[in-house]
mmCIF file of C-alpha atoms in Angstrom:
data_model
loop_
_atom_site.group_PDB
_atom_site.id
_atom_site.type_symbol
_atom_site.label_atom_id
_atom_site.label_comp_id
_atom_site.label_asym_id
_atom_site.label_seq_id
_atom_site.Cartn_x
_atom_site.Cartn_y
_atom_site.Cartn_z
ATOM 1 C CA ASP A 1 114.240 87.811 24.438
ATOM 2 C CA ALA A 2 111.477 90.301 25.219
ATOM 3 C CA GLY A 3 108.855 87.637 24.925
ATOM 4 C CA VAL A 4 105.723 87.899 22.824
ATOM 5 C CA ILE A 5 105.111 91.531 21.970
ATOM 6 C CA GLN A 6 101.646 92.897 21.318
ATOM 7 C CA SER A 7 100.540 96.336 20.267
ATOM 8 C CA PRO A 8 98.717 98.442 21.080
ATOM 9 C CA ARG A 9 98.205 97.770 24.808
ATOM 10 C CA HIS A 10 94.898 99.632 24.738
ATOM 11 C CA GLU A 11 92.613 100.499 21.861
ATOM 12 C CA VAL A 12 89.457 102.556 22.084
ATOM 13 C CA THR A 13 87.450 102.925 18.936
ATOM 14 C CA GLU A 14 83.978 103.641 17.729
ATOM 15 C CA MET A 15 81.577 101.112 16.360
ATOM 16 C CA GLY A 16 82.099 100.548 12.653
ATOM 17 C CA GLN A 17 85.767 101.396 12.652
ATOM 18 C CA GLU A 18 88.494 99.007 11.580
ATOM 19 C CA VAL A 19 90.764 97.699 14.313
ATOM 20 C CA THR A 20 94.147 96.074 13.782
ATOM 21 C CA LEU A 21 95.973 94.249 16.552
ATOM 22 C CA ARG A 22 99.592 93.279 16.142
ATOM 23 C CA CYS A 23 101.798 90.535 17.487
ATOM 24 C CA LYS A 24 105.446 89.583 17.351
ATOM 25 C CA PRO A 25 106.056 86.019 18.532
ATOM 26 C CA ILE A 26 109.184 84.745 20.217
ATOM 27 C CA SER A 27 111.905 84.054 17.695
ATOM 28 C CA GLY A 28 112.108 80.377 16.847
ATOM 29 C CA HIS A 29 108.540 79.598 17.835
ATOM 30 C CA ASP A 30 106.725 77.881 15.000
ATOM 31 C CA TYR A 31 103.199 78.342 16.335
ATOM 32 C CA LEU A 32 101.251 81.515 16.933
ATOM 33 C CA PHE A 33 97.842 81.758 18.558
ATOM 34 C CA TRP A 34 95.235 84.468 18.950
ATOM 35 C CA TYR A 35 92.951 84.263 21.985
ATOM 36 C CA ARG A 36 90.108 86.454 23.193
ATOM 37 C CA GLN A 37 89.385 86.865 26.897
ATOM 38 C CA THR A 38 86.000 87.934 28.243
ATOM 39 C CA MET A 39 84.392 87.706 31.659
ATOM 40 C CA MET A 40 81.598 85.518 30.378
ATOM 41 C CA ARG A 41 83.549 83.077 28.223
ATOM 42 C CA GLY A 42 87.073 83.165 29.574
ATOM 43 C CA LEU A 43 89.876 82.492 27.068
ATOM 44 C CA GLU A 44 88.743 81.448 23.625
ATOM 45 C CA LEU A 45 91.049 80.334 20.846
ATOM 46 C CA LEU A 46 90.312 82.326 17.719
ATOM 47 C CA ILE A 47 92.935 81.062 15.280
ATOM 48 C CA TYR A 48 96.403 79.596 15.195
ATOM 49 C CA PHE A 49 99.232 79.447 12.693
ATOM 50 C CA ASN A 50 102.023 76.974 12.065
ATOM 51 C CA ASN A 51 105.008 78.271 10.135
ATOM 52 C CA ASN A 52 102.937 81.293 9.064
ATOM 53 C CA VAL A 53 100.094 79.154 7.693
ATOM 54 C CA PRO A 54 96.640 79.346 9.319
ATOM 55 C CA ILE A 55 95.783 75.890 10.596
ATOM 56 C CA ASP A 56 92.523 76.293 12.469
ATOM 57 C CA ASP A 57 90.316 79.369 12.328
ATOM 58 C CA SER A 58 87.170 77.703 13.593
ATOM 59 C CA GLY A 59 87.143 79.991 16.611
ATOM 60 C CA MET A 60 86.939 83.178 14.589
ATOM 61 C CA PRO A 61 83.483 84.472 15.476
ATOM 62 C CA GLU A 62 82.471 86.093 12.223
ATOM 63 C CA ASP A 63 83.657 87.197 8.828
ATOM 64 C CA ARG A 64 84.376 90.556 10.373
ATOM 65 C CA PHE A 65 87.434 88.952 11.934
ATOM 66 C CA SER A 66 90.513 88.120 9.907
ATOM 67 C CA ALA A 67 94.094 87.213 10.777
ATOM 68 C CA LYS A 68 97.295 87.107 8.809
ATOM 69 C CA MET A 69 100.871 86.083 9.364
ATOM 70 C CA PRO A 70 102.968 87.424 6.500
ATOM 71 C CA ASN A 71 106.221 86.231 8.050
ATOM 72 C CA ALA A 72 107.590 84.378 11.045
ATOM 73 C CA SER A 73 107.908 87.500 13.165
ATOM 74 C CA PHE A 74 104.613 89.271 12.653
ATOM 75 C CA SER A 75 100.900 88.630 12.790
ATOM 76 C CA THR A 76 97.798 90.806 12.719
ATOM 77 C CA LEU A 77 94.230 90.333 13.851
ATOM 78 C CA LYS A 78 91.799 92.647 12.134
ATOM 79 C CA ILE A 79 88.197 93.442 12.959
ATOM 80 C CA GLN A 80 86.223 95.271 10.312
ATOM 81 C CA PRO A 81 83.751 96.680 11.099
ATOM 82 C CA SER A 82 84.105 96.602 14.872
ATOM 83 C CA GLU A 83 81.106 96.259 17.193
ATOM 84 C CA PRO A 84 80.682 96.903 20.939
ATOM 85 C CA ARG A 85 80.431 93.154 21.593
ATOM 86 C CA ASP A 86 83.998 92.789 20.315
ATOM 87 C CA SER A 87 85.218 94.581 23.430
ATOM 88 C CA ALA A 88 87.585 92.187 25.184
ATOM 89 C CA VAL A 89 91.243 91.511 25.863
ATOM 90 C CA TYR A 90 92.960 89.912 22.897
ATOM 91 C CA PHE A 91 96.019 87.806 23.593
ATOM 92 C CA CYS A 92 98.662 86.554 21.261
ATOM 93 C CA ALA A 93 100.723 83.518 22.254
ATOM 94 C CA SER A 94 103.435 81.408 20.709
ATOM 95 C CA ASN A 95 105.200 78.128 21.330
ATOM 96 C CA ARG A 96 107.812 75.830 19.853
ATOM 97 C CA GLY A 97 105.679 72.885 19.066
ATOM 98 C CA TRP A 98 103.053 70.371 19.889
ATOM 99 C CA ARG A 99 102.070 70.347 23.555
ATOM 100 C CA GLU A 100 104.750 72.810 24.508
ATOM 101 C CA LYS A 101 103.811 75.529 26.953
ATOM 102 C CA LEU A 102 102.345 78.724 25.608
ATOM 103 C CA PHE A 103 104.079 82.077 26.017
ATOM 104 C CA PHE A 104 101.583 84.906 26.146
ATOM 105 C CA GLY A 105 101.864 88.545 25.254
ATOM 106 C CA SER A 106 100.583 91.294 27.526
ATOM 107 C CA GLY A 107 97.335 91.512 25.617
ATOM 108 C CA THR A 108 95.426 94.302 23.910
ATOM 109 C CA GLN A 109 92.476 95.751 25.791
ATOM 110 C CA LEU A 110 89.943 96.636 23.100
ATOM 111 C CA SER A 111 86.978 98.875 23.810
ATOM 112 C CA VAL A 112 84.474 99.490 21.051
ATOM 113 C CA LEU A 113 82.086 102.303 21.886
ATOM 114 C CA ALA B 1 84.903 67.972 21.327
ATOM 115 C CA GLN B 2 87.160 68.964 24.177
ATOM 116 C CA ARG B 3 85.906 70.993 27.080
ATOM 117 C CA VAL B 4 87.301 72.337 30.339
ATOM 118 C CA THR B 5 85.073 73.223 33.248
ATOM 119 C CA GLN B 6 86.097 75.362 36.179
ATOM 120 C CA PRO B 7 82.980 75.512 38.348
ATOM 121 C CA GLU B 8 84.044 78.413 40.551
ATOM 122 C CA LYS B 9 84.563 81.890 39.160
ATOM 123 C CA LEU B 10 85.735 83.146 42.534
ATOM 124 C CA LEU B 11 87.330 81.318 45.427
ATOM 125 C CA SER B 12 88.111 83.142 48.637
ATOM 126 C CA VAL B 13 90.248 81.547 51.321
ATOM 127 C CA PHE B 14 92.066 82.798 54.387
ATOM 128 C CA LYS B 15 95.831 82.926 54.484
ATOM 129 C CA GLY B 16 97.169 79.615 55.721
ATOM 130 C CA ALA B 17 94.087 77.678 54.699
ATOM 131 C CA PRO B 18 94.217 74.886 52.106
ATOM 132 C CA VAL B 19 93.338 75.722 48.538
ATOM 133 C CA GLU B 20 91.707 73.552 45.909
ATOM 134 C CA LEU B 21 90.867 74.947 42.512
ATOM 135 C CA LYS B 22 88.656 72.543 40.619
ATOM 136 C CA CYS B 23 89.035 71.563 37.003
ATOM 137 C CA ASN B 24 87.138 68.916 35.104
ATOM 138 C CA TYR B 25 87.637 68.076 31.477
ATOM 139 C CA SER B 26 85.911 66.286 28.679
ATOM 140 C CA TYR B 27 88.058 64.619 26.055
ATOM 141 C CA SER B 28 87.973 61.214 24.465
ATOM 142 C CA GLY B 29 91.685 60.758 23.971
ATOM 143 C CA SER B 30 94.780 61.203 26.107
ATOM 144 C CA PRO B 31 95.009 64.875 27.030
ATOM 145 C CA GLU B 32 97.808 67.062 28.211
ATOM 146 C CA LEU B 33 96.611 69.215 31.120
ATOM 147 C CA PHE B 34 98.039 72.522 32.291
ATOM 148 C CA TRP B 35 97.436 75.187 34.875
ATOM 149 C CA TYR B 36 98.165 78.758 33.834
ATOM 150 C CA VAL B 37 98.187 81.714 36.213
ATOM 151 C CA GLN B 38 97.780 85.431 35.700
ATOM 152 C CA TYR B 39 98.964 87.642 38.545
ATOM 153 C CA SER B 40 97.836 91.237 38.689
ATOM 154 C CA ARG B 41 99.491 93.281 35.917
ATOM 155 C CA GLN B 42 101.475 90.293 34.700
ATOM 156 C CA ARG B 43 101.242 88.045 31.698
ATOM 157 C CA LEU B 44 99.430 84.781 31.661
ATOM 158 C CA GLN B 45 102.073 82.153 32.365
ATOM 159 C CA LEU B 46 102.384 78.441 32.858
ATOM 160 C CA LEU B 47 102.182 77.304 36.466
ATOM 161 C CA LEU B 48 102.468 73.574 35.981
ATOM 162 C CA ARG B 49 101.626 70.688 33.687
ATOM 163 C CA HIS B 50 100.564 67.210 34.634
ATOM 164 C CA ILE B 51 103.267 65.447 32.669
ATOM 165 C CA SER B 52 105.964 67.131 34.752
ATOM 166 C CA ARG B 53 104.566 65.890 38.046
ATOM 167 C CA GLU B 54 106.260 68.754 39.838
ATOM 168 C CA SER B 55 105.302 71.194 42.558
ATOM 169 C CA ILE B 56 105.518 74.867 41.662
ATOM 170 C CA LYS B 57 105.184 77.529 44.375
ATOM 171 C CA GLY B 58 103.747 74.832 46.610
ATOM 172 C CA PHE B 59 101.007 73.934 44.134
ATOM 173 C CA THR B 60 100.402 70.413 42.868
ATOM 174 C CA ALA B 61 97.859 68.931 40.509
ATOM 175 C CA ASP B 62 97.079 65.294 39.879
ATOM 176 C CA LEU B 63 95.428 64.022 36.753
ATOM 177 C CA ASN B 64 92.564 61.707 37.651
ATOM 178 C CA LYS B 65 91.450 60.050 34.447
ATOM 179 C CA GLY B 66 88.629 58.187 36.150
ATOM 180 C CA GLU B 67 87.044 61.399 37.357
ATOM 181 C CA THR B 68 88.396 63.428 34.402
ATOM 182 C CA SER B 69 89.725 65.990 36.831
ATOM 183 C CA PHE B 70 92.898 67.987 37.283
ATOM 184 C CA HIS B 71 92.379 69.918 40.486
ATOM 185 C CA LEU B 72 95.033 72.366 41.663
ATOM 186 C CA LYS B 73 95.941 72.165 45.333
ATOM 187 C CA LYS B 74 98.070 73.932 47.867
ATOM 188 C CA PRO B 75 98.134 73.063 51.578
ATOM 189 C CA PHE B 76 98.638 76.600 52.899
ATOM 190 C CA ALA B 77 97.525 79.629 50.917
ATOM 191 C CA GLN B 78 99.669 82.749 50.834
ATOM 192 C CA GLU B 79 98.626 86.270 49.938
ATOM 193 C CA GLU B 80 100.849 86.261 46.867
ATOM 194 C CA ASP B 81 98.804 83.357 45.496
ATOM 195 C CA SER B 82 95.949 85.743 44.760
ATOM 196 C CA ALA B 83 95.546 85.609 40.986
ATOM 197 C CA MET B 84 93.466 84.290 38.137
ATOM 198 C CA TYR B 85 93.961 80.586 37.474
ATOM 199 C CA TYR B 86 93.138 78.850 34.220
ATOM 200 C CA CYS B 87 92.989 75.148 33.621
ATOM 201 C CA ALA B 88 93.853 74.166 30.055
ATOM 202 C CA LEU B 89 93.664 71.027 27.957
ATOM 203 C CA ASP B 90 95.730 70.241 24.913
ATOM 204 C CA GLY B 91 94.028 67.469 23.020
ATOM 205 C CA GLY B 92 96.590 67.486 20.291
ATOM 206 C CA TYR B 93 97.063 69.401 17.060
ATOM 207 C CA GLN B 94 97.845 72.468 19.181
ATOM 208 C CA LYS B 95 94.215 73.085 19.997
ATOM 209 C CA VAL B 96 94.463 74.254 23.592
ATOM 210 C CA THR B 97 91.141 74.792 25.328
ATOM 211 C CA PHE B 98 90.999 76.914 28.461
ATOM 212 C CA GLY B 99 88.472 76.938 31.236
ATOM 213 C CA ILE B 100 86.689 80.136 32.135
ATOM 214 C CA GLY B 101 89.141 80.747 34.959
ATOM 215 C CA THR B 102 88.916 80.962 38.742
ATOM 216 C CA LYS B 103 89.891 84.055 40.617
ATOM 217 C CA LEU B 104 91.644 83.093 43.839
ATOM 218 C CA GLN B 105 91.461 85.657 46.584
ATOM 219 C CA VAL B 106 93.583 85.014 49.659
ATOM 220 C CA ILE B 107 92.344 87.008 52.614
ATOM 221 C CA PRO B 108 95.045 88.182 55.070
#
């Protein structure tokens, strides 16, 4: 298994543009998580899914952020419109169940100019 | 609310010196504690978890419920230990909270 796959690895965009980050979890993992990593706040949980259903999105910073999981092998995190303060590394992670270890993707480095 | 505090953003030690990365947590129930590590150009990965009570790469961590701490320790630091270390708490319902992270720098 290639592990959790994220794309793109790097994204540079201009303020106001729509950004879509993609994630493919490990096959058989029922939970998928989106995290944001910044120097000031470390790793923050944005949202997580169980069996493709969003369970907790309380970490999503604003309505500009949205996440979907149309099937067990794909999820997207969308920012529309993007702002410079959204610049961060966004990680996707998955696991098999409650209190199991998380498997992280390589992350997407987002820069909003 | 659950919270994880890592008081040091950067910890520099000499090779061969003992290492202690501090982690304190706030949680009213019975938490599951983890240490994750991110080496340069690698993915964030699990280092160890308190329930396993194991030593990984010479690192150990003991859960102290009285002090609400889960400090990561290693008796003799090695250069390859240089990395970013995150303490994490799973309070249940898959809500895993991470600390801000501590960058460990082992000086040759």
